[in-house]
Tab-separated table of C-alpha atoms and ligand atoms in Angstrom:
chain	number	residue	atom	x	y	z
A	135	UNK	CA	0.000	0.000	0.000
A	136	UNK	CA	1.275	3.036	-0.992
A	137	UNK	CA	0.465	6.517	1.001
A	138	UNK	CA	0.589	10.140	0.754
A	139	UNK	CA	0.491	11.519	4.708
A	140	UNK	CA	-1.170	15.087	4.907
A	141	UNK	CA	0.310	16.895	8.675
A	142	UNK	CA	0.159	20.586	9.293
A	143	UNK	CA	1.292	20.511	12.939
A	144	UNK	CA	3.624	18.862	15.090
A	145	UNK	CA	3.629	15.586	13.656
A	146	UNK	CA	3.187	12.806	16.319
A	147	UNK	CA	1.234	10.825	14.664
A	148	UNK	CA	2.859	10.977	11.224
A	149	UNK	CA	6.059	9.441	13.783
A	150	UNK	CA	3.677	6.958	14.861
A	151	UNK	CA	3.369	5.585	11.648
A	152	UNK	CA	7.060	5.972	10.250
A	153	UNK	CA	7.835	4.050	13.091
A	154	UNK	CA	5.358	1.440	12.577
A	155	UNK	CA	6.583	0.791	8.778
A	156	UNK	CA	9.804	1.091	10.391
A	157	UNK	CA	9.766	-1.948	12.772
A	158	UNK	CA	7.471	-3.925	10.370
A	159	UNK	CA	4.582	-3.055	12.463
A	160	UNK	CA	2.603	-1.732	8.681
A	161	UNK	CA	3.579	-2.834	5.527
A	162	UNK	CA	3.097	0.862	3.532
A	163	UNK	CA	5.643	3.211	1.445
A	164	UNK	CA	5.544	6.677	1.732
A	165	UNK	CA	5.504	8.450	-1.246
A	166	UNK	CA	5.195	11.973	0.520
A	167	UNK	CA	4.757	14.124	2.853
A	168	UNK	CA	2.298	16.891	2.346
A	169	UNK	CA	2.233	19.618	4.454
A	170	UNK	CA	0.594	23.486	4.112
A	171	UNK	CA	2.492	24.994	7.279
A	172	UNK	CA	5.607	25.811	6.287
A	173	UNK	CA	7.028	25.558	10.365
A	174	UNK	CA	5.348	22.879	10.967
A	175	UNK	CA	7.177	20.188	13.467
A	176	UNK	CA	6.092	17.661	11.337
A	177	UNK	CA	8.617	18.595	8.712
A	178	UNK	CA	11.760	17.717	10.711
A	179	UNK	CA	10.053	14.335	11.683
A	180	UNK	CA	9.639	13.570	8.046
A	181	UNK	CA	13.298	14.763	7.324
A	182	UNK	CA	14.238	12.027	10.246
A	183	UNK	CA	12.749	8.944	8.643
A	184	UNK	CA	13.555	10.427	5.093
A	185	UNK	CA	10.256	11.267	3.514
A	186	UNK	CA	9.940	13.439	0.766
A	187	UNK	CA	8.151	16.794	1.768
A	188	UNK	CA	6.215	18.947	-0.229
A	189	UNK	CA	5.315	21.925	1.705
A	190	UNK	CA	2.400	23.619	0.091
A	191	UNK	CA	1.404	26.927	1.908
A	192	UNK	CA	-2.279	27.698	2.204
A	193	UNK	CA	-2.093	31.418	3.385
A	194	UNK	CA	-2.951	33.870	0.195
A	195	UNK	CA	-4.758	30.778	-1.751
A	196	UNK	CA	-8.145	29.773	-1.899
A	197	UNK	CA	-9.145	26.301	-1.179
A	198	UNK	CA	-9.729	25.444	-4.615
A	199	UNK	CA	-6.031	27.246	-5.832
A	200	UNK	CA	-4.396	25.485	-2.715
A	201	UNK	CA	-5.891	21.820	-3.645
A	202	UNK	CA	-5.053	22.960	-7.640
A	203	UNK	CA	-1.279	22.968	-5.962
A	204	UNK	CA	-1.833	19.757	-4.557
A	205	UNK	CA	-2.964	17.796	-7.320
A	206	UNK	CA	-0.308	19.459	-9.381
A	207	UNK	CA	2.766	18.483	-7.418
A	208	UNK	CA	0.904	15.052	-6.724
A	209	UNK	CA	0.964	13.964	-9.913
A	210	UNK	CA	4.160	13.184	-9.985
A	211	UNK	CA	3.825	10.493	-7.153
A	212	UNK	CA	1.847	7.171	-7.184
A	213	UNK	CA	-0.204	6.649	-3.695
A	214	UNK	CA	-3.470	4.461	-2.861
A	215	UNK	CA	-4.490	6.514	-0.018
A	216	UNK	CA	-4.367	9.742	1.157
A	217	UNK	CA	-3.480	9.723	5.366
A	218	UNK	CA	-4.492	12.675	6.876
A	219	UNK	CA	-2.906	12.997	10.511
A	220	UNK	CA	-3.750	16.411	11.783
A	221	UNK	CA	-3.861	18.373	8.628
A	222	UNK	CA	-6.161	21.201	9.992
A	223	UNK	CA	-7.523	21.961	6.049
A	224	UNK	CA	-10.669	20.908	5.184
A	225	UNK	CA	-10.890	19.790	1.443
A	226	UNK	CA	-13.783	20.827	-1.327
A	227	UNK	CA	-16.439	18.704	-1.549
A	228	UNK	CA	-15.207	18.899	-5.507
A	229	UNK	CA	-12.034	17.361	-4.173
A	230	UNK	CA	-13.010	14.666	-1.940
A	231	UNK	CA	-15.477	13.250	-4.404
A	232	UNK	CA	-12.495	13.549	-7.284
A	233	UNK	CA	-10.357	11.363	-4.924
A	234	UNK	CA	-12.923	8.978	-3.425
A	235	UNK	CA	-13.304	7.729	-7.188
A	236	UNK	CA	-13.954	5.029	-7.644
A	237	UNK	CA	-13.992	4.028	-3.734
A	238	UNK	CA	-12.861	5.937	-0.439
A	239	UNK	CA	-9.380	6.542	-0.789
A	240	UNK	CA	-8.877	9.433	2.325
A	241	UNK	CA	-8.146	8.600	5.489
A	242	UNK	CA	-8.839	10.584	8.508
A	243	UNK	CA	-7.965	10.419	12.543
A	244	UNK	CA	-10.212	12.776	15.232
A	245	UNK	CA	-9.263	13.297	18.219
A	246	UNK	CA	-13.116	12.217	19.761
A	247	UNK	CA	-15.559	9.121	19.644
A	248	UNK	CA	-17.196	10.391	17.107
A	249	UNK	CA	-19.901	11.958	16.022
A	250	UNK	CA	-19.353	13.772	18.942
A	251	UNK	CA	-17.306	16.687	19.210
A	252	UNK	CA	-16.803	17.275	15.430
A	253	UNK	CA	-14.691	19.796	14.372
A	254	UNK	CA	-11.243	21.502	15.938
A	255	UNK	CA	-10.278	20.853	19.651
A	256	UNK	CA	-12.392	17.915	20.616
A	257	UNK	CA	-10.295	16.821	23.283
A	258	UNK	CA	-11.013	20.490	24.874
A	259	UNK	CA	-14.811	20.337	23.866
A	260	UNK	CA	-14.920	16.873	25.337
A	261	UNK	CA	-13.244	17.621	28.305
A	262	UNK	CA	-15.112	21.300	29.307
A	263	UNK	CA	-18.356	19.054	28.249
A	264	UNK	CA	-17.419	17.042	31.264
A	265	UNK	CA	-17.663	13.076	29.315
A	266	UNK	CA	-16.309	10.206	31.432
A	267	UNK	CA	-14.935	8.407	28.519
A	268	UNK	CA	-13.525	9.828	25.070
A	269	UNK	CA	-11.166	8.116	22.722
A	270	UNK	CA	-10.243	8.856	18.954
A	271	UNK	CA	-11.663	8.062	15.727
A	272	UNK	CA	-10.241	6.460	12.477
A	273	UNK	CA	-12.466	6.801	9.242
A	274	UNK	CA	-12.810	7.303	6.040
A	275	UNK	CA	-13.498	11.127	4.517
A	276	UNK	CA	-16.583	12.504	2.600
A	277	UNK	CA	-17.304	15.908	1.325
A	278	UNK	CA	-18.869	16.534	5.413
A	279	UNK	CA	-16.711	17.609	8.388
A	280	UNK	CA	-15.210	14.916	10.876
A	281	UNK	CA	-18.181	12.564	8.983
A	282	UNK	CA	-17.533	9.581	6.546
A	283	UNK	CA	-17.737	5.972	7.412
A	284	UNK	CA	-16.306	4.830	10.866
A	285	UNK	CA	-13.141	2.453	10.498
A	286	UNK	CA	-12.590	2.072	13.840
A	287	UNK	CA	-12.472	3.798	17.549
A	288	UNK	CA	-10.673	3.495	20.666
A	289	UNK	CA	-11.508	5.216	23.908
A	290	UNK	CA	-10.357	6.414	27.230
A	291	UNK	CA	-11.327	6.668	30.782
A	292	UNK	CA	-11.608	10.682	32.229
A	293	UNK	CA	-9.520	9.999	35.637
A	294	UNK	CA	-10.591	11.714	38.699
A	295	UNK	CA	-7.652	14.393	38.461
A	296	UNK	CA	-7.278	14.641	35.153
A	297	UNK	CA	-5.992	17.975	33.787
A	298	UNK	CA	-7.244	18.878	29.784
A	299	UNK	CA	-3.100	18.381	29.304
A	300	UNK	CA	-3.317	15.068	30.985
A	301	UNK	CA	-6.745	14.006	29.018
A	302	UNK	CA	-5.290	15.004	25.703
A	303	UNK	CA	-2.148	13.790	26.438
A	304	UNK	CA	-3.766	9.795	26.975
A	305	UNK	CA	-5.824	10.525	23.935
A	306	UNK	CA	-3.028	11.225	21.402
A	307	UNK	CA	-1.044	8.226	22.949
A	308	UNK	CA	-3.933	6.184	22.299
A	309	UNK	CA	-4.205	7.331	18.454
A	310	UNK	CA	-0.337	6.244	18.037
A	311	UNK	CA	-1.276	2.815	18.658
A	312	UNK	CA	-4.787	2.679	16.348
A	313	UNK	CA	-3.806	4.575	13.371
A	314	UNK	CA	-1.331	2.074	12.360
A	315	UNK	CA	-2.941	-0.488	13.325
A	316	UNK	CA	-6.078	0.681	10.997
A	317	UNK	CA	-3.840	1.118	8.495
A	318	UNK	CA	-2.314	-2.249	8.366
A	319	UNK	CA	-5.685	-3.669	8.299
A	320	UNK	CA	-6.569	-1.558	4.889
A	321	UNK	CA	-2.889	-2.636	3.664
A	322	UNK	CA	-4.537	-6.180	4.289
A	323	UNK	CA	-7.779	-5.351	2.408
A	324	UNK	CA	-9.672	-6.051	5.589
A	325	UNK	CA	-11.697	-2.979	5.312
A	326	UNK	CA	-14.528	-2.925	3.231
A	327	UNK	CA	-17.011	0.243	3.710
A	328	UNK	CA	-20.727	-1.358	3.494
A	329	UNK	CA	-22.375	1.552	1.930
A	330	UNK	CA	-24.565	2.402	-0.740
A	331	UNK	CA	-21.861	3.044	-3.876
A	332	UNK	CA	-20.391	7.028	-4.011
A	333	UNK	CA	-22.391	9.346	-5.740
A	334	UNK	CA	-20.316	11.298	-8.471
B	241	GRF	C1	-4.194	14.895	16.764
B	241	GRF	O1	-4.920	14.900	17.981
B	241	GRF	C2	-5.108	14.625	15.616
B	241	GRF	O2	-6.106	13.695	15.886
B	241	GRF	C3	-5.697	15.998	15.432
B	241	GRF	O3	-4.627	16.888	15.601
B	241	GRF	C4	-3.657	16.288	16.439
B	241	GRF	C5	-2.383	16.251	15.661
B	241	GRF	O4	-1.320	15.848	16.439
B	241	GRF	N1	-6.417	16.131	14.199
B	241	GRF	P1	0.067	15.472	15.748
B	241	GRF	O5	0.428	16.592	14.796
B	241	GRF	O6	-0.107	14.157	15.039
B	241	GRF	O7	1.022	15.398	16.902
């Protein structure tokens, strides 16, 4: 299986899975890194493990010039999936339904049992919401926000003294173990989205 990660920040899980391809752990190639912050910590961590980066700035473009960019330098590189691990850009619905052709080919994580808490900072809007458990979401993306079928999910107790630093902290730990794992189950075809077929 051959991926293209998407990161804009500081790049945890993108190390999650370098390591994991590293040790064995996923059986994936890299063909990029894409990423549209140009300090981003995610681009040393790619440098580290010797991914290609393409840094493609956002600021000054609109969406659809910015994604234009994208497909343009992309072309040049062969993938099967797109991995998005905390790119904080939401695509076109034009996009998405472009890539998802003829099946879903995007990959998302969120950081909250979804559907609940769509959207940025859902370990924050979990935690001020007061939830005893929370936990992360792998799935695939539509042309909707944080929505698209569920791959899988793995949650986390709220301890009595948790801090938000403490309950974010055990949630991103916990999506470094089940993002490669999901992955390696895709890599092994075991996914199979039981949905109506994409509209165009
Ligand atoms: C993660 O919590 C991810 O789920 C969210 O943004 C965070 C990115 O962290 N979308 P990192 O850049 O992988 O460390």
């Amino acid at each position: 299986m051959k991926i293209v990660l998407f990161a804009s920040g500081g790049g945890s899980n993108v190390k999650a899975i370098l390591q994991a391809i590293q040790s064995k752990a996923l059986d994936a190639t890299v063909s990029c890194l894409v990423c549209n912050v140009e300090t981003a910590g995610v681009i040393e961590v790619a440098k580290q493990f010797n991914i290609e980066v393409l840094v493609i700035p956002n600021k000054g473009l609109s969406r659809e010039a910015h994604e234009a960019e994208i497909l343009n330098q992309l072309q040049f590189y062969s993938w099967d999936f797109w991995v998005l691990a905390g790119y904080m850009r939401l695509f076109t619905e034009k996009l998405v339904k472009k890539i998802n052709q003829p099946s879903y080919k995007i990959i998302n994580i969120h950081p909250s049992l979804l559907p609940d808490f769509k959207g940025v900072n859902a370990y924050q809007q979990a935690f001020e919401a007061g939830v005893e458990e929370s936990g992360c979401t792998v799935h695939f993306v539509n042309e909707y926000l944080d929505d698209g079928p569920i791959i899988a999910q793995a949650s986390f107790k709220r301890l009595p003294n948790d801090t938000l630093e403490t309950f974010m902290a055990r949630g991103l730990q916990l999506e470094h173990t089940l993002y490669p794992k999901v992955l390696e189950h895709i890599s092994k075809g075991k996914v199979t989205v039981l949905e109506p077929a994409l509209p165009c």
